[in-house]
Structures are given as C-alpha cells and as structure tokens.
PDB file of C-alpha atoms and ligand atoms in Angstrom:
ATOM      1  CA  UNK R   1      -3.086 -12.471  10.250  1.00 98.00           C
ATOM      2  CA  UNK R   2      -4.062 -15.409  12.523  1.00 98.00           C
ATOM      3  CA  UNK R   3      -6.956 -14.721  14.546  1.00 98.00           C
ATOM      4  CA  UNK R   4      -8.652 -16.536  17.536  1.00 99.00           C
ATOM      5  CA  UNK R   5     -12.318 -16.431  17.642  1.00 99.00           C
ATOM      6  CA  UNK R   6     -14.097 -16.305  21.390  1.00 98.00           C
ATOM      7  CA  UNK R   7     -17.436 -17.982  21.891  1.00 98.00           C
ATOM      8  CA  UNK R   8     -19.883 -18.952  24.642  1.00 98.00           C
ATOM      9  CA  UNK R   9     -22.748 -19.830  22.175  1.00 98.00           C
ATOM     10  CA  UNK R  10     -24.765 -20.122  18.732  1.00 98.00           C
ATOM     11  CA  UNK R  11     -21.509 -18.446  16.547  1.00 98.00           C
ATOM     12  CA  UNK R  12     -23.877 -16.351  14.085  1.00 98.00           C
ATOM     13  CA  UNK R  13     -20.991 -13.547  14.261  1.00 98.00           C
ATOM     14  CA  UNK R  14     -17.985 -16.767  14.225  1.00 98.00           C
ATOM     15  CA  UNK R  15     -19.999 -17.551  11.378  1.00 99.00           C
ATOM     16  CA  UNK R  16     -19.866 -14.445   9.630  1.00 98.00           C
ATOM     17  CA  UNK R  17     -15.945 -14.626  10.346  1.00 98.00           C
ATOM     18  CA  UNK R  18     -15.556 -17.965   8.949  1.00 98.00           C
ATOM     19  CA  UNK R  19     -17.630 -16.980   5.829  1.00 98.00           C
ATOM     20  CA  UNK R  20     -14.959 -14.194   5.259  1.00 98.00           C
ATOM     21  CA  UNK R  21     -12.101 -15.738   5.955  1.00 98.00           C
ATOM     22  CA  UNK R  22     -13.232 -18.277   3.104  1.00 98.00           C
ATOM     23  CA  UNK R  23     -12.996 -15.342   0.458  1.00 98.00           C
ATOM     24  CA  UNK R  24      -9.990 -15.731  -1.289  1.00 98.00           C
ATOM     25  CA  UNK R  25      -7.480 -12.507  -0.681  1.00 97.00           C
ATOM     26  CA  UNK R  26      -9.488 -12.176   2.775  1.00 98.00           C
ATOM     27  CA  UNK R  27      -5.918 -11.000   4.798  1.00 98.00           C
ATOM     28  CA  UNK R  28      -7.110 -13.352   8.008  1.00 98.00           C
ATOM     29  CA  UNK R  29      -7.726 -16.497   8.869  1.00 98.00           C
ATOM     30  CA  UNK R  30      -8.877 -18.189  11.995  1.00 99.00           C
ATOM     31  CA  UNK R  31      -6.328 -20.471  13.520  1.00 98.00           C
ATOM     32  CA  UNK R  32      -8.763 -20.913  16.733  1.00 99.00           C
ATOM     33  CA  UNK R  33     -12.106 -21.247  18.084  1.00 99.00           C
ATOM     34  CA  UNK R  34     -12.212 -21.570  21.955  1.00 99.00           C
ATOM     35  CA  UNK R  35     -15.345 -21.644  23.618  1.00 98.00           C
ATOM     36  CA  UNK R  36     -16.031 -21.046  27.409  1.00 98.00           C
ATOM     37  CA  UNK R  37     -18.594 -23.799  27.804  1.00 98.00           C
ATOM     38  CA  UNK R  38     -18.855 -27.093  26.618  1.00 98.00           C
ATOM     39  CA  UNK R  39     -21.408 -28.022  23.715  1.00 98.00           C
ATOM     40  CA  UNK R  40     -22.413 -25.108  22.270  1.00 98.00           C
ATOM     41  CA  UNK R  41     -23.214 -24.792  18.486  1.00 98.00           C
ATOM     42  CA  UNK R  42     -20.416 -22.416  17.533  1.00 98.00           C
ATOM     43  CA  UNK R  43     -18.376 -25.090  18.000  1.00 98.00           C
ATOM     44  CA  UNK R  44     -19.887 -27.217  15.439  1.00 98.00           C
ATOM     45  CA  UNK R  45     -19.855 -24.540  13.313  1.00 98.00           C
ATOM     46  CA  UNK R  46     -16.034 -24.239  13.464  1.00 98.00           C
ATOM     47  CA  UNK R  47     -15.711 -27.977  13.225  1.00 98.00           C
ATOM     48  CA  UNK R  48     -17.529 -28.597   9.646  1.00 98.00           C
ATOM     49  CA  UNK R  49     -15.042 -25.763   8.685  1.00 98.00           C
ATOM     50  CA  UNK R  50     -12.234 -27.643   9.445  1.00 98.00           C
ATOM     51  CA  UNK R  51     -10.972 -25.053  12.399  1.00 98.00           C
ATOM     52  CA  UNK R  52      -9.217 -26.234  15.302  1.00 98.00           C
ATOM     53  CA  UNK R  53     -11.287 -26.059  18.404  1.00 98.00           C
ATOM     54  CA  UNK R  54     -10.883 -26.023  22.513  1.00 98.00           C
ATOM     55  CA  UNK R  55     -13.172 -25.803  25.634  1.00 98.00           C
ATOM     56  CA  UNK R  56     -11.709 -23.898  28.289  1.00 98.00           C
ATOM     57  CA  UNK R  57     -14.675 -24.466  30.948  1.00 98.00           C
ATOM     58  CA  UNK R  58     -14.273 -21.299  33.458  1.00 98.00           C
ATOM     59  CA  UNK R  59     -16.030 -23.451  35.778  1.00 98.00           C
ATOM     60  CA  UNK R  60     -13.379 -25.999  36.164  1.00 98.00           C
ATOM     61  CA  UNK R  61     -10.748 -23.362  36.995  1.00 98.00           C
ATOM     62  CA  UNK R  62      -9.588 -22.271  40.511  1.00 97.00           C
ATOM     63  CA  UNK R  63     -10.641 -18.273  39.392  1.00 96.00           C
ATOM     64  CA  UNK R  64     -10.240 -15.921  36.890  1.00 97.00           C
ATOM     65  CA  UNK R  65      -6.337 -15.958  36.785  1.00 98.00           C
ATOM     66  CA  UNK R  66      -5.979 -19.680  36.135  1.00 98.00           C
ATOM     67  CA  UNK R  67      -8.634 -19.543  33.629  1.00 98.00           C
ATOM     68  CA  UNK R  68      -7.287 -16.774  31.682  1.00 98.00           C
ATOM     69  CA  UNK R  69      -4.116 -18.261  31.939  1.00 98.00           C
ATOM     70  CA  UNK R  70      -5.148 -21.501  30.133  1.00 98.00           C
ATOM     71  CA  UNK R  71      -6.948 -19.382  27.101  1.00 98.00           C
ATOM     72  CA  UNK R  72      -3.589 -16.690  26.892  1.00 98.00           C
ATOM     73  CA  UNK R  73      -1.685 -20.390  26.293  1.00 98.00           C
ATOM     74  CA  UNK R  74      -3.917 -21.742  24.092  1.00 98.00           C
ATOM     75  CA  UNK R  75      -3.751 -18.405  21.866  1.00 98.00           C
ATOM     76  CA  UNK R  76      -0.226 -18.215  21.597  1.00 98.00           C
ATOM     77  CA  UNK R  77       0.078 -21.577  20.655  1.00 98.00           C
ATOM     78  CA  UNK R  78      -1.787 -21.051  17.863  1.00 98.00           C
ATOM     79  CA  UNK R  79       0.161 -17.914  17.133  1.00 98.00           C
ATOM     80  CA  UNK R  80      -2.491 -15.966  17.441  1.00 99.00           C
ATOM     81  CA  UNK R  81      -2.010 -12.500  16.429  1.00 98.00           C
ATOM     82  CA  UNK R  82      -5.813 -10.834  17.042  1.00 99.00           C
ATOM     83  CA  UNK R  83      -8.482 -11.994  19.497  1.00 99.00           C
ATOM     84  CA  UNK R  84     -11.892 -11.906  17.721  1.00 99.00           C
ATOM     85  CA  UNK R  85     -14.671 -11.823  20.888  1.00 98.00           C
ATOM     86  CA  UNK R  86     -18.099 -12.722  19.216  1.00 98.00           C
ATOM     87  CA  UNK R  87     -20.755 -13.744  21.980  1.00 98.00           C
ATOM     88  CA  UNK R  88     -18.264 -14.515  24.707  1.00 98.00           C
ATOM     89  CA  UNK R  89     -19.990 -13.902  27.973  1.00 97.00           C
ATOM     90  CA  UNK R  90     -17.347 -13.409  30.249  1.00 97.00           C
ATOM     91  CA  UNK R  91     -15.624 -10.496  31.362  1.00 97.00           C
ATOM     92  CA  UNK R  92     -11.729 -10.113  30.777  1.00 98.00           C
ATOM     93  CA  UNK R  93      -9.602  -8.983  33.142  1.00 98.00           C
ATOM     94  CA  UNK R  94      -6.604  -5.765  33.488  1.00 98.00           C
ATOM     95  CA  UNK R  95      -4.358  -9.243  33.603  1.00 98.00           C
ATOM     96  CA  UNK R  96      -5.826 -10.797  30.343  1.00 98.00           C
ATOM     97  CA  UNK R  97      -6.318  -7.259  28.652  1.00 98.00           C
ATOM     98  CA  UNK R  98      -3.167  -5.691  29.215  1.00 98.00           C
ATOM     99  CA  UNK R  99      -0.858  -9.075  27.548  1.00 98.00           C
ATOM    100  CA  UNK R 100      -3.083  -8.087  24.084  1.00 98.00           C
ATOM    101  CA  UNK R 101      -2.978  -4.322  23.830  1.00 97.00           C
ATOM    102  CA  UNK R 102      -5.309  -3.361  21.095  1.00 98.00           C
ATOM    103  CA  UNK R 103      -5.246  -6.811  20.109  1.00 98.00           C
ATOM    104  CA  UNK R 104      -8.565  -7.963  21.475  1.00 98.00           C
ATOM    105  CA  UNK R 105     -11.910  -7.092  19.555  1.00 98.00           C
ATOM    106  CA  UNK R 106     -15.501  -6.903  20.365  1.00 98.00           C
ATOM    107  CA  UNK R 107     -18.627  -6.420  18.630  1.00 98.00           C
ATOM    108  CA  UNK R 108     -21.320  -5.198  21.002  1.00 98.00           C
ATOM    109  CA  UNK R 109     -25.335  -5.107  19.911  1.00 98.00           C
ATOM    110  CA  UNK R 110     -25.647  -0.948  20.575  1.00 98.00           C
ATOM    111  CA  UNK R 111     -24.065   2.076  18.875  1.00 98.00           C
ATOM    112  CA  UNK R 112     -21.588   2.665  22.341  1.00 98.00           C
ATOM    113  CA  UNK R 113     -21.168   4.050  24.422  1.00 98.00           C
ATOM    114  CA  UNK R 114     -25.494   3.310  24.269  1.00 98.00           C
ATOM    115  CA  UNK R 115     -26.215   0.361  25.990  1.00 98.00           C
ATOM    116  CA  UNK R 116     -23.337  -1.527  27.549  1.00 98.00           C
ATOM    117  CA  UNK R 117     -24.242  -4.889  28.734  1.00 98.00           C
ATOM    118  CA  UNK R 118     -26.908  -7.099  28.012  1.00 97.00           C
ATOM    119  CA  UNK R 119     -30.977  -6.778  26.702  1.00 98.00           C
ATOM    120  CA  UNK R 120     -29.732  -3.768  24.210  1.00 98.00           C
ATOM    121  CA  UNK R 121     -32.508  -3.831  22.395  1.00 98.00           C
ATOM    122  CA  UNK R 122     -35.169  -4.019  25.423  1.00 98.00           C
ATOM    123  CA  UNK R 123     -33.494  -0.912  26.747  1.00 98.00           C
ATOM    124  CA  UNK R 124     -33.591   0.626  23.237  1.00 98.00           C
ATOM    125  CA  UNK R 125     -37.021   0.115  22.549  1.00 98.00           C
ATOM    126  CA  UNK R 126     -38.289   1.645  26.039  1.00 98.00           C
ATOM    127  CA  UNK R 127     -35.441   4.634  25.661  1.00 98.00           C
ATOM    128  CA  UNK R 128     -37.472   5.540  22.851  1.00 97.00           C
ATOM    129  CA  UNK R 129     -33.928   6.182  20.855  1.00 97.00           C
ATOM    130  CA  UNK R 130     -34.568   6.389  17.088  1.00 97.00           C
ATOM    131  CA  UNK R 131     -31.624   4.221  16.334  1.00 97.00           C
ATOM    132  CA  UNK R 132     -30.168   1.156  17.054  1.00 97.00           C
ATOM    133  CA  UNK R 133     -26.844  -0.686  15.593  1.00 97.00           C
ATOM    134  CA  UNK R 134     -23.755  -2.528  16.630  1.00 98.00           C
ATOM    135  CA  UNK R 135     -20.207  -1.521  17.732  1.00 98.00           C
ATOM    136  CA  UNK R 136     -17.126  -3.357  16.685  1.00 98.00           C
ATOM    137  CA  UNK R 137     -14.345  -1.921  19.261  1.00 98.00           C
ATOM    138  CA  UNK R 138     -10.895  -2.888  20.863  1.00 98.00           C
ATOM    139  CA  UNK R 139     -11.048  -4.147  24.249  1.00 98.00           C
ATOM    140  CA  UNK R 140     -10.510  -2.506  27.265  1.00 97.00           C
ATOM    141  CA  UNK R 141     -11.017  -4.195  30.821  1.00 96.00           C
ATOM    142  CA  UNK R 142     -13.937  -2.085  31.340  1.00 96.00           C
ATOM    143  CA  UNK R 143     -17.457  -3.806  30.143  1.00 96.00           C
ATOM    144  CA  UNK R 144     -18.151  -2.532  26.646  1.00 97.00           C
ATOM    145  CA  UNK R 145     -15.896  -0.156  26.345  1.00 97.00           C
ATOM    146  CA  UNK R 146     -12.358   0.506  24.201  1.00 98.00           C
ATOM    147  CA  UNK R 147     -11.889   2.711  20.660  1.00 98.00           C
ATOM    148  CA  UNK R 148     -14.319   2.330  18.066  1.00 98.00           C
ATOM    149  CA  UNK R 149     -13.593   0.564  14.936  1.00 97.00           C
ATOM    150  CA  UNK R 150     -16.504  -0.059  13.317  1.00 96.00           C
ATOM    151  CA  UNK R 151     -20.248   0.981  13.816  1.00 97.00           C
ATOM    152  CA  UNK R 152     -23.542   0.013  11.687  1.00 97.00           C
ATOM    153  CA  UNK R 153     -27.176   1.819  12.646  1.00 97.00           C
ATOM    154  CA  UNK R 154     -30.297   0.430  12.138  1.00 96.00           C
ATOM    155  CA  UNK R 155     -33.309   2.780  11.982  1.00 96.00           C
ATOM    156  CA  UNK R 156     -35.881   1.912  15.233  1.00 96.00           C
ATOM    157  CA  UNK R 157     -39.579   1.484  13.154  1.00 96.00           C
ATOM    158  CA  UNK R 158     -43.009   2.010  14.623  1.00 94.00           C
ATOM    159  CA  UNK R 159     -44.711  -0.874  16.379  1.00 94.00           C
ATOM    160  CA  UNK R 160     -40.849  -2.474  16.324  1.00 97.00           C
ATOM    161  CA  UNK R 161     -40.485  -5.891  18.474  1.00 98.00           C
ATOM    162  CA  UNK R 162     -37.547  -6.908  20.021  1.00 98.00           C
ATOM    163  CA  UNK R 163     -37.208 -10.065  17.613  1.00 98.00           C
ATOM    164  CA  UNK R 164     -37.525  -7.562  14.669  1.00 98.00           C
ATOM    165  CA  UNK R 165     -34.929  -5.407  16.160  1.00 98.00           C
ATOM    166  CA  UNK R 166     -32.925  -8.069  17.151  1.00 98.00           C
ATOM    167  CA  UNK R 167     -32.503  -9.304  13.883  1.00 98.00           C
ATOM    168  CA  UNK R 168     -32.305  -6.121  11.936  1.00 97.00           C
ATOM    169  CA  UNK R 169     -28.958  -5.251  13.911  1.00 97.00           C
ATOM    170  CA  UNK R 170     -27.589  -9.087  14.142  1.00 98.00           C
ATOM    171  CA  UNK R 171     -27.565  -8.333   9.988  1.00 97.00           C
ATOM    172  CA  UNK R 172     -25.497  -5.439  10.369  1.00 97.00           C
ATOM    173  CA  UNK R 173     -23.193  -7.808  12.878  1.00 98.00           C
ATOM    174  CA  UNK R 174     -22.391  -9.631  10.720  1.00 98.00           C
ATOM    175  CA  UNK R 175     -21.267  -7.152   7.969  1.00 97.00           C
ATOM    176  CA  UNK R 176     -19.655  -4.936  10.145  1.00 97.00           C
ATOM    177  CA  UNK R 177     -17.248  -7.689  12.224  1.00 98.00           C
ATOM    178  CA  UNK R 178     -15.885  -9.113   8.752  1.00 98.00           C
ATOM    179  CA  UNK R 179     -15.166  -5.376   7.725  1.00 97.00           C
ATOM    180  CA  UNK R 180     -13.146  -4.480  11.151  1.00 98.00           C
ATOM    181  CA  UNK R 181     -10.931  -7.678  11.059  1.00 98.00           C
ATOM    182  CA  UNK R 182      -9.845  -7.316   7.488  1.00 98.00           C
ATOM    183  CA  UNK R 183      -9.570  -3.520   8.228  1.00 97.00           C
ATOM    184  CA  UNK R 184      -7.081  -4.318  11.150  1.00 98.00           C
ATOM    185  CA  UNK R 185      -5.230  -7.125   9.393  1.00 98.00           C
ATOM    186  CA  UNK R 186      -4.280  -5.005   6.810  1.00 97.00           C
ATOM    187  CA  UNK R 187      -2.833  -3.085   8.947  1.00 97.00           C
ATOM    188  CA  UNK R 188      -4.828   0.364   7.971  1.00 97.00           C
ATOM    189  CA  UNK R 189      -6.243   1.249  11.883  1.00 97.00           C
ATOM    190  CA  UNK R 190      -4.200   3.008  14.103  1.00 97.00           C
ATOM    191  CA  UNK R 191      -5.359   3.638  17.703  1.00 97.00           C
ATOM    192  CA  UNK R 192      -4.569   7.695  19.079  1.00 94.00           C
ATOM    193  CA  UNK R 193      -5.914   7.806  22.510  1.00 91.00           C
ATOM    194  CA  UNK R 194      -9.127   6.354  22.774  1.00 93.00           C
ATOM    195  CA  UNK R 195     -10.098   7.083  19.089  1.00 96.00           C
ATOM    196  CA  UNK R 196      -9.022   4.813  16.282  1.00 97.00           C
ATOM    197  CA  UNK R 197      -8.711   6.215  13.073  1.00 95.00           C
ATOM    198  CA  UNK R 198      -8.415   4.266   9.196  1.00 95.00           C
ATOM    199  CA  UNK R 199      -5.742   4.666   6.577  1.00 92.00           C
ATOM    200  CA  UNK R 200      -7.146   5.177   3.162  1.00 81.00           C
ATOM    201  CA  UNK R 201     -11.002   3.966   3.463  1.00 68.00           C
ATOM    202  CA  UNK R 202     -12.747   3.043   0.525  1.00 65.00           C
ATOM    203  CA  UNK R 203     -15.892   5.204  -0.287  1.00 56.00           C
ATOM    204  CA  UNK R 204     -18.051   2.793   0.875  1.00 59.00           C
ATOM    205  CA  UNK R 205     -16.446   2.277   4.007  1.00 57.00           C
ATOM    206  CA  UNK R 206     -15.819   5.377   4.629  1.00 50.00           C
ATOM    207  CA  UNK R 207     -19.639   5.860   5.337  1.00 55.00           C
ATOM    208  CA  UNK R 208     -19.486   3.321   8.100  1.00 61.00           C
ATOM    209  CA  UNK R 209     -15.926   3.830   9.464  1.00 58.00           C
ATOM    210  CA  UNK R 210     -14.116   6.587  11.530  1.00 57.00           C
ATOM    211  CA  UNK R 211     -12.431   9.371   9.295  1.00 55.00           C
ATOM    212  CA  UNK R 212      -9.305   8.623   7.392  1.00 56.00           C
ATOM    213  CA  UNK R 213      -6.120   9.027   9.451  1.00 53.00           C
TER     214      UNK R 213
HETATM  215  C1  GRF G   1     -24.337 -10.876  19.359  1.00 51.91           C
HETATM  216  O1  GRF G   1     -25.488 -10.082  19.342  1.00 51.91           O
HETATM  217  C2  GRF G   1     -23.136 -10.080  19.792  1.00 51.91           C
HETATM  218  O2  GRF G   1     -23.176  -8.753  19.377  1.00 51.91           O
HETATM  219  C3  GRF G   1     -23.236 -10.159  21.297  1.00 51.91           C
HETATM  220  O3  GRF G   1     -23.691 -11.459  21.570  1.00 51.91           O
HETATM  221  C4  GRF G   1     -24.411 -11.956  20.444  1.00 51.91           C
HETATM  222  C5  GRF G   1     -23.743 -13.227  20.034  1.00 51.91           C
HETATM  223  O4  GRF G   1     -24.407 -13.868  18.995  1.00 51.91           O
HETATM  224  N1  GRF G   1     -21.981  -9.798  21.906  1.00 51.91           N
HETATM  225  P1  GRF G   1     -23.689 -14.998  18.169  1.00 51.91           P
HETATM  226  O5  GRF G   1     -23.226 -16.067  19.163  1.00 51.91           O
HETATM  227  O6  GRF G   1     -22.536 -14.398  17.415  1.00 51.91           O
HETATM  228  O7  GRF G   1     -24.745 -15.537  17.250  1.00 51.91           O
END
C-alpha cells in the first residue's frame, strides 16, 4: 500500500514510519512526504531516505479549498492509497475528508476522546488523570476525532514533568503508528459505525488493539 505522510514539523512519528517501512515484508511504503511549511526537519528526514518530497505552503493559497486542492493532486499523483497525518497542524476540511473515506489517519498525544487539541499533557497533568497515551484513529472533519485504531497508555508517575511525560508517550507514538498502518495495509481493520474492529490480532496486539472482528 502506498502511503502519503503529512508533516508541519520535526517528523519523530514520519520517522518511525520510515523506519518501518524499511523492514523487509513491511506491507507499506511511503510514496510521499508533503509538508505544510517550508524548511522543517521532517523533510530532511524524508530526503536522506530517498522519499519524494513537496511543500504545499497554506499560506500561499487563496483559502482552504485551493490549498486542499493542491495536496488531494499531489496525493493522487503519487497513487496514494492511505494518508498518514503525523504532526500536521492544520485542520482538514468535510471537502478534503469526505474524497478519503477512512483513508486518512491520525495519531493524537491522548487516549481520545481525552484531550483533543493541543498541550495534552499540560491538561493531563493538572486533570490529575492516572493515565496518559496516544490514539492512532481515522479521520473525521471534526478535530481529533474518527474510529479508533490503535491506542498505547502510559502510566502518569508522581512528581511527573511535562518533558517526562512528553517523552514517555512520544515512545509509545512511535510503536503504535507503525502497528496501525501495517494493520490497515493488510487489509485486517474494518470500520462498523464509529468503531473499528481487527481481523485475526496477534496476542500481542491484541492487548493494544480493539477486539477481533
Ligand atoms: C506528536 O506528538 C503527534 O502525536 C502530534 O504532534 C506531534 C508531532 O511530533 N500530533 P513529530 O513531528 O511526529 O515528531
């Protein structure tokens, strides 16, 4: 399955793709790495792997339709078959959403529906909740939200930081977003409703996953 990897930054979870995808009998690969603004290190990240890149600056489009537009074209011309979100910081529209149904991914920094949007692990730490994690899920328009693929928790520790937790769950990011793309490219979710469920999960993803379908 050829997959097209979103960006607006660093690429830690692009990374994590990339580092999959290298695996030999890994059933994607990334055709694409588009980023929304100009320079940033994902970028270099795809380029020492050899992975075609663009810059589709929202800021030199007319609006959102135009812009989306120009990303839509340069995804199918790539012939990609999955869009792989991973630190893209802008919000897709019903437009955008509804030409990839269930074809878009996400992976969020909270166990959702927790903690949509940004500073997740701020809002953790002063909810007092005894658990944090990540979220890989399908898209919807809505901010953060769309049927669960994938989730990872972290345990919340006494005296935690924000760095600390930070890190603890970007770990489990980048485990977890490998796991939901080869899960969906071999062709083993299925989306009912607004749950997703997984053929034939392997004991040990069957602890992280939703129940077999
Ligand atoms: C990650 O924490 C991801 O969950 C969130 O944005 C961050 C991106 O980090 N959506 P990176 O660019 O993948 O390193």
């Amino acid at each position: 399955m050829k997959i097209g990897v979103l960006i607006s930054g660093r690429g830690s979870n692009l990374q994590a793709l990339i580092d999959a995808a290298q695996v030999r009998g890994f059933p994607a690969e990334i055709a694409l790495v588009i980023s929304n603004i100009p320079g940033v290190y994902g970028i270099e990240r795809a380029e020492r792997a050899g992975i075609p890149t663009r810059v589709v600056d929202h800021k030199s489009f007319a609006g959102k339709a135009p812009f989306e537009d120009a990303l839509h074209d340069e995804l199918t011309t790539a012939g990609v078959e999955l869009v792989c979100l991973a630190g893209f910081m802008r919000l897709l529209t019903e437009g955008f959403v509804s030409r990839w149904p269930d074809k878009i991914v996400n992976i969020h920094p909270s166990l959702l529906p927790s903690f949509k949007g940004l500073h997740t692990h701020e809002r953790a730490l002063e909810a007092g909740v005894r658990f944090g994690g990540c979220t890989v899920h399908f898209v919807r328009p809505a901010m953060d939200d769309g049927p669960i693929i994938v989730q990872a928790a972290v345990p919340i520790l006494t005296n935690d930081t924000v760095d600390a937790l930070t890190a603890r769950v970007l770990a489990e990011e980048h485990r977890i977003y490998p796991l939901a793309v080869k899960l969906i490219a071999q062709g083993r979710t299925r989306v009912d409703g607004e749950r997703v469920t997984i053929a034939d999960a392997e004991a040990p993803a069957a602890a992280l996953v939703n129940p077999q379908g």
